[in-house]
PDB file of C-alpha atoms in Angstrom:
ATOM      1  CA  MET A   1      36.009  16.336  52.293  1.00 39.00           C
ATOM      2  CA  CYS A   2      35.947  16.714  48.495  1.00 45.00           C
ATOM      3  CA  GLU A   3      32.737  16.566  46.468  1.00 59.00           C
ATOM      4  CA  ILE A   4      33.375  13.023  45.153  1.00 55.00           C
ATOM      5  CA  ASN A   5      33.942  11.677  48.676  1.00 65.00           C
ATOM      6  CA  GLU A   6      30.745  13.422  49.784  1.00 84.00           C
ATOM      7  CA  ILE A   7      28.746  11.437  47.223  1.00 86.00           C
ATOM      8  CA  GLY A   8      30.153   8.205  48.679  1.00 88.00           C
ATOM      9  CA  ALA A   9      29.317   9.368  52.198  1.00 88.00           C
ATOM     10  CA  ARG A  10      25.731  10.218  51.165  1.00 89.00           C
ATOM     11  CA  LEU A  11      25.354   6.764  49.564  1.00 91.00           C
ATOM     12  CA  ARG A  12      26.575   5.155  52.788  1.00 91.00           C
ATOM     13  CA  GLU A  13      24.205   7.254  54.903  1.00 89.00           C
ATOM     14  CA  LEU A  14      21.215   6.364  52.711  1.00 89.00           C
ATOM     15  CA  ARG A  15      22.083   2.668  52.834  1.00 91.00           C
ATOM     16  CA  GLU A  16      22.592   2.656  56.598  1.00 90.00           C
ATOM     17  CA  THR A  17      19.453   4.654  57.416  1.00 86.00           C
ATOM     18  CA  SER A  18      17.483   2.275  55.194  1.00 88.00           C
ATOM     19  CA  ASP A  19      18.863  -0.734  57.113  1.00 89.00           C
ATOM     20  CA  TYR A  20      20.613  -2.257  54.118  1.00 92.00           C
ATOM     21  CA  THR A  21      23.913  -4.076  54.333  1.00 94.00           C
ATOM     22  CA  VAL A  22      26.574  -3.485  51.676  1.00 95.00           C
ATOM     23  CA  GLU A  23      25.958  -7.027  50.452  1.00 96.00           C
ATOM     24  CA  GLN A  24      22.185  -6.522  50.108  1.00 95.00           C
ATOM     25  CA  LEU A  25      22.437  -3.263  48.190  1.00 95.00           C
ATOM     26  CA  ALA A  26      25.302  -4.507  46.018  1.00 94.00           C
ATOM     27  CA  ALA A  27      23.214  -7.553  45.034  1.00 95.00           C
ATOM     28  CA  GLU A  28      20.240  -5.346  44.111  1.00 92.00           C
ATOM     29  CA  LEU A  29      22.500  -3.101  42.033  1.00 92.00           C
ATOM     30  CA  ASN A  30      24.188  -6.082  40.338  1.00 89.00           C
ATOM     31  CA  VAL A  31      27.693  -5.176  41.516  1.00 90.00           C
ATOM     32  CA  SER A  32      30.046  -6.990  43.839  1.00 92.00           C
ATOM     33  CA  PRO A  33      30.140  -5.921  47.504  1.00 94.00           C
ATOM     34  CA  GLU A  34      33.780  -4.878  46.990  1.00 94.00           C
ATOM     35  CA  VAL A  35      32.872  -2.563  44.103  1.00 92.00           C
ATOM     36  CA  TYR A  36      29.956  -1.047  46.015  1.00 93.00           C
ATOM     37  CA  ARG A  37      32.119  -0.614  49.116  1.00 93.00           C
ATOM     38  CA  SER A  38      34.629   1.355  47.001  1.00 91.00           C
ATOM     39  CA  TYR A  39      31.813   3.677  45.839  1.00 91.00           C
ATOM     40  CA  GLU A  40      31.056   4.521  49.458  1.00 91.00           C
ATOM     41  CA  GLN A  41      34.694   4.788  50.522  1.00 89.00           C
ATOM     42  CA  ASN A  42      36.105   7.092  47.872  1.00 80.00           C
ATOM     43  CA  GLY A  43      33.233   8.084  45.605  1.00 75.00           C
ATOM     44  CA  ARG A  44      35.269   7.390  42.460  1.00 73.00           C
ATOM     45  CA  ASP A  45      33.963   5.758  39.300  1.00 76.00           C
ATOM     46  CA  ILE A  46      30.370   5.576  40.533  1.00 84.00           C
ATOM     47  CA  PRO A  47      28.265   5.172  37.406  1.00 83.00           C
ATOM     48  CA  ILE A  48      25.557   7.812  37.107  1.00 81.00           C
ATOM     49  CA  SER A  49      23.149   4.914  36.644  1.00 82.00           C
ATOM     50  CA  VAL A  50      24.036   3.562  40.119  1.00 88.00           C
ATOM     51  CA  ILE A  51      23.383   6.949  41.715  1.00 88.00           C
ATOM     52  CA  TYR A  52      20.085   7.128  39.820  1.00 86.00           C
ATOM     53  CA  GLU A  53      19.062   3.615  40.921  1.00 88.00           C
ATOM     54  CA  VAL A  54      19.950   4.295  44.576  1.00 91.00           C
ATOM     55  CA  ALA A  55      17.967   7.554  44.442  1.00 88.00           C
ATOM     56  CA  ASN A  56      14.913   5.726  43.101  1.00 85.00           C
ATOM     57  CA  LYS A  57      15.285   2.829  45.534  1.00 89.00           C
ATOM     58  CA  PHE A  58      15.403   5.067  48.598  1.00 88.00           C
ATOM     59  CA  GLY A  59      12.987   7.744  47.339  1.00 84.00           C
ATOM     60  CA  VAL A  60      15.423  10.665  47.210  1.00 86.00           C
ATOM     61  CA  ASP A  61      16.263  12.964  44.358  1.00 83.00           C
ATOM     62  CA  PHE A  62      19.352  12.256  42.251  1.00 84.00           C
ATOM     63  CA  ALA A  63      20.485  15.852  42.855  1.00 81.00           C
ATOM     64  CA  GLU A  64      20.347  15.386  46.608  1.00 85.00           C
ATOM     65  CA  ILE A  65      22.815  12.484  46.462  1.00 87.00           C
ATOM     66  CA  VAL A  66      25.121  14.386  44.122  1.00 83.00           C
ATOM     67  CA  THR A  67      24.951  17.824  45.774  1.00 82.00           C
ATOM     68  CA  GLY A  68      23.650  17.240  49.296  1.00 83.00           C
ATOM     69  CA  THR A  69      20.867  19.743  48.632  1.00 81.00           C
ATOM     70  CA  PRO A  70      17.303  18.581  48.008  1.00 78.00           C
ATOM     71  CA  ALA A  71      15.561  19.677  44.821  1.00 78.00           C
ATOM     72  CA  ARG A  72      12.649  22.008  45.506  1.00 80.00           C
ATOM     73  CA  LEU A  73      11.089  23.078  42.196  1.00 77.00           C
ATOM     74  CA  ASP A  74       8.008  21.353  40.826  1.00 79.00           C
ATOM     75  CA  THR A  75       6.745  23.612  38.027  1.00 82.00           C
ATOM     76  CA  TYR A  76       9.818  24.244  35.848  1.00 81.00           C
ATOM     77  CA  HIS A  77      13.576  24.593  36.068  1.00 80.00           C
ATOM     78  CA  ILE A  78      15.665  26.522  33.563  1.00 85.00           C
ATOM     79  CA  VAL A  79      19.377  25.831  33.313  1.00 83.00           C
ATOM     80  CA  LYS A  80      21.365  28.315  31.251  1.00 86.00           C
ATOM     81  CA  ARG A  81      24.235  27.094  29.076  1.00 88.00           C
ATOM     82  CA  GLY A  82      27.226  26.146  31.198  1.00 84.00           C
ATOM     83  CA  HIS A  83      25.281  26.292  34.459  1.00 84.00           C
ATOM     84  CA  GLY A  84      24.290  22.654  34.929  1.00 84.00           C
ATOM     85  CA  ARG A  85      25.381  21.092  38.224  1.00 81.00           C
ATOM     86  CA  VAL A  86      28.738  19.411  37.548  1.00 81.00           C
ATOM     87  CA  VAL A  87      28.848  15.731  38.437  1.00 73.00           C
ATOM     88  CA  ASN A  88      32.369  14.463  37.721  1.00 64.00           C
ATOM     89  CA  ARG A  89      33.492  11.007  38.744  1.00 59.00           C
ATOM     90  CA  ASN A  90      36.167  10.016  36.249  1.00 60.00           C
ATOM     91  CA  PRO A  91      38.431  11.764  33.726  1.00 64.00           C
ATOM     92  CA  GLU A  92      36.775  10.454  30.534  1.00 69.00           C
ATOM     93  CA  TYR A  93      33.264  11.681  31.412  1.00 76.00           C
ATOM     94  CA  HIS A  94      32.158  15.171  32.434  1.00 85.00           C
ATOM     95  CA  PHE A  95      28.481  15.288  33.457  1.00 87.00           C
ATOM     96  CA  GLU A  96      26.230  18.294  34.032  1.00 90.00           C
ATOM     97  CA  ASP A  97      22.860  17.669  35.686  1.00 90.00           C
ATOM     98  CA  LEU A  98      20.327  19.694  33.694  1.00 93.00           C
ATOM     99  CA  ALA A  99      17.466  19.371  36.196  1.00 90.00           C
ATOM    100  CA  TYR A 100      19.202  19.463  39.579  1.00 87.00           C
ATOM    101  CA  ARG A 101      16.608  21.710  41.223  1.00 86.00           C
ATOM    102  CA  TYR A 102      13.527  19.903  39.953  1.00 88.00           C
ATOM    103  CA  ALA A 103      11.923  17.612  42.552  1.00 87.00           C
ATOM    104  CA  ASP A 104      10.451  14.146  41.974  1.00 86.00           C
ATOM    105  CA  LYS A 105      11.833  13.675  38.469  1.00 88.00           C
ATOM    106  CA  VAL A 106      10.757  10.669  36.400  1.00 90.00           C
ATOM    107  CA  MET A 107      13.756  11.135  34.101  1.00 93.00           C
ATOM    108  CA  GLN A 108      17.299  12.400  34.587  1.00 92.00           C
ATOM    109  CA  PRO A 109      18.699  14.677  31.834  1.00 95.00           C
ATOM    110  CA  LEU A 110      22.474  15.095  31.716  1.00 94.00           C
ATOM    111  CA  LEU A 111      24.866  16.887  29.400  1.00 95.00           C
ATOM    112  CA  VAL A 112      27.887  14.641  28.888  1.00 95.00           C
ATOM    113  CA  THR A 113      31.275  15.701  27.552  1.00 94.00           C
ATOM    114  CA  LEU A 114      33.658  12.919  26.541  1.00 95.00           C
ATOM    115  CA  GLU A 115      37.396  13.422  26.287  1.00 92.00           C
ATOM    116  CA  PRO A 116      39.271  11.694  23.453  1.00 93.00           C
ATOM    117  CA  THR A 117      40.638   8.331  24.592  1.00 88.00           C
ATOM    118  CA  ASP A 118      41.811   5.012  23.208  1.00 84.00           C
ATOM    119  CA  THR A 119      40.290   3.219  26.181  1.00 88.00           C
ATOM    120  CA  PRO A 120      37.230   1.064  25.375  1.00 90.00           C
ATOM    121  CA  ALA A 121      33.946   2.225  26.874  1.00 90.00           C
ATOM    122  CA  LYS A 122      33.179   0.790  30.314  1.00 87.00           C
ATOM    123  CA  LEU A 123      29.965  -1.178  30.005  1.00 90.00           C
ATOM    124  CA  ILE A 124      27.263  -0.771  32.648  1.00 88.00           C
ATOM    125  CA  THR A 125      23.633  -1.773  33.090  1.00 89.00           C
ATOM    126  CA  HIS A 126      20.712  -0.141  34.841  1.00 88.00           C
ATOM    127  CA  THR A 127      16.939  -0.238  34.862  1.00 87.00           C
ATOM    128  CA  GLY A 128      14.610   1.991  32.878  1.00 90.00           C
ATOM    129  CA  GLN A 129      15.177   3.428  29.429  1.00 94.00           C
ATOM    130  CA  GLU A 130      17.875   5.703  28.018  1.00 96.00           C
ATOM    131  CA  PHE A 131      18.054   8.277  25.244  1.00 97.00           C
ATOM    132  CA  ASN A 132      21.256   9.861  23.892  1.00 97.00           C
ATOM    133  CA  MET A 133      21.475  12.707  21.344  1.00 98.00           C
ATOM    134  CA  VAL A 134      24.856  13.865  20.030  1.00 98.00           C
ATOM    135  CA  LEU A 135      25.415  17.619  20.030  1.00 98.00           C
ATOM    136  CA  GLU A 136      28.987  17.722  18.710  1.00 97.00           C
ATOM    137  CA  GLY A 137      31.819  15.402  17.819  1.00 97.00           C
ATOM    138  CA  THR A 138      31.500  11.638  17.462  1.00 97.00           C
ATOM    139  CA  VAL A 139      30.132   9.428  20.220  1.00 97.00           C
ATOM    140  CA  VAL A 140      30.626   5.689  19.926  1.00 97.00           C
ATOM    141  CA  VAL A 141      27.740   3.973  21.706  1.00 97.00           C
ATOM    142  CA  CYS A 142      28.441   0.367  22.663  1.00 96.00           C
ATOM    143  CA  ILE A 143      25.448  -1.875  23.319  1.00 97.00           C
ATOM    144  CA  GLY A 144      26.287  -5.485  24.005  1.00 94.00           C
ATOM    145  CA  ASP A 145      28.754  -6.482  21.274  1.00 94.00           C
ATOM    146  CA  LYS A 146      27.630  -3.764  18.829  1.00 96.00           C
ATOM    147  CA  GLU A 147      29.134  -0.289  18.333  1.00 95.00           C
ATOM    148  CA  PHE A 148      27.406   2.664  16.705  1.00 97.00           C
ATOM    149  CA  ALA A 149      29.276   5.843  15.704  1.00 97.00           C
ATOM    150  CA  LEU A 150      26.899   8.776  16.126  1.00 98.00           C
ATOM    151  CA  THR A 151      27.593  12.374  15.081  1.00 98.00           C
ATOM    152  CA  ALA A 152      25.883  15.719  15.701  1.00 97.00           C
ATOM    153  CA  GLY A 153      22.130  15.380  15.350  1.00 97.00           C
ATOM    154  CA  ASP A 154      22.102  11.563  15.645  1.00 98.00           C
ATOM    155  CA  SER A 155      20.258   9.931  18.517  1.00 98.00           C
ATOM    156  CA  ILE A 156      19.679   6.508  20.017  1.00 98.00           C
ATOM    157  CA  TYR A 157      16.983   5.228  22.365  1.00 98.00           C
ATOM    158  CA  PHE A 158      17.777   1.907  24.017  1.00 97.00           C
ATOM    159  CA  ASN A 159      17.225  -0.639  26.744  1.00 96.00           C
ATOM    160  CA  PRO A 160      19.934   0.007  29.378  1.00 94.00           C
ATOM    161  CA  THR A 161      19.551  -3.416  30.983  1.00 93.00           C
ATOM    162  CA  ILE A 162      21.839  -4.524  28.132  1.00 96.00           C
ATOM    163  CA  PRO A 163      25.501  -3.751  28.946  1.00 95.00           C
ATOM    164  CA  HIS A 164      26.283  -0.395  27.348  1.00 95.00           C
ATOM    165  CA  GLY A 165      28.681   2.541  27.402  1.00 93.00           C
ATOM    166  CA  GLN A 166      29.847   5.543  25.423  1.00 95.00           C
ATOM    167  CA  ARG A 167      33.251   6.827  24.382  1.00 95.00           C
ATOM    168  CA  CYS A 168      34.616   9.670  22.292  1.00 95.00           C
ATOM    169  CA  GLY A 169      35.121   8.539  18.707  1.00 94.00           C
ATOM    170  CA  GLY A 170      37.550  11.168  17.523  1.00 90.00           C
ATOM    171  CA  GLU A 171      40.422  13.479  18.351  1.00 94.00           C
ATOM    172  CA  LYS A 172      38.109  16.260  19.602  1.00 95.00           C
ATOM    173  CA  LYS A 173      35.797  16.269  22.608  1.00 95.00           C
ATOM    174  CA  ALA A 174      32.293  14.954  22.012  1.00 97.00           C
ATOM    175  CA  ARG A 175      29.134  16.169  23.746  1.00 97.00           C
ATOM    176  CA  PHE A 176      25.751  14.547  24.022  1.00 98.00           C
ATOM    177  CA  ILE A 177      22.554  14.761  26.014  1.00 97.00           C
ATOM    178  CA  THR A 178      21.497  11.637  27.833  1.00 95.00           C
ATOM    179  CA  VAL A 179      18.107  11.174  29.437  1.00 96.00           C
ATOM    180  CA  ILE A 180      17.621   8.244  31.783  1.00 93.00           C
ATOM    181  CA  ALA A 181      14.016   7.379  32.618  1.00 91.00           C
ATOM    182  CA  GLU A 182      12.788   4.896  35.154  1.00 79.00           C
TER     183      GLU A 182
END
């Protein structure tokens, strides 16, 4: 079984052991049962925010859903450059979990690399708060019907219950840090 399919299988196991139906969990996540069912079946295109919400709902660590290994550290966790836990779900986004060994997190830091594309950003919603800081390239952040082009050093803090998404705004890859807090 490939890593992406394993994420779907872990989501299914969490849902089933928590006595939730697909319909119940899909409603709580604000997605259709068909979309949620596809997350469990093939693990593709699962928004990081959905994994984060499921982790919070069922009291497990984000890293455990993504990797199958529970986080164990509770004092500090250092991640050297290029050694974040890779969490890839679609070709436009490359995620690295920057706190995958830290237990009981109240925020989820991720390094995101965006490939150049002409495709509009997919808009998602989730609970909590979100912070993005651009490290290199141009990141176009879409919030509702507004778009903001951010470059290295720019940041945005926003309410992720508003439909939002990010896309690369140039011909070169863009990288940013996102922190999602509950």
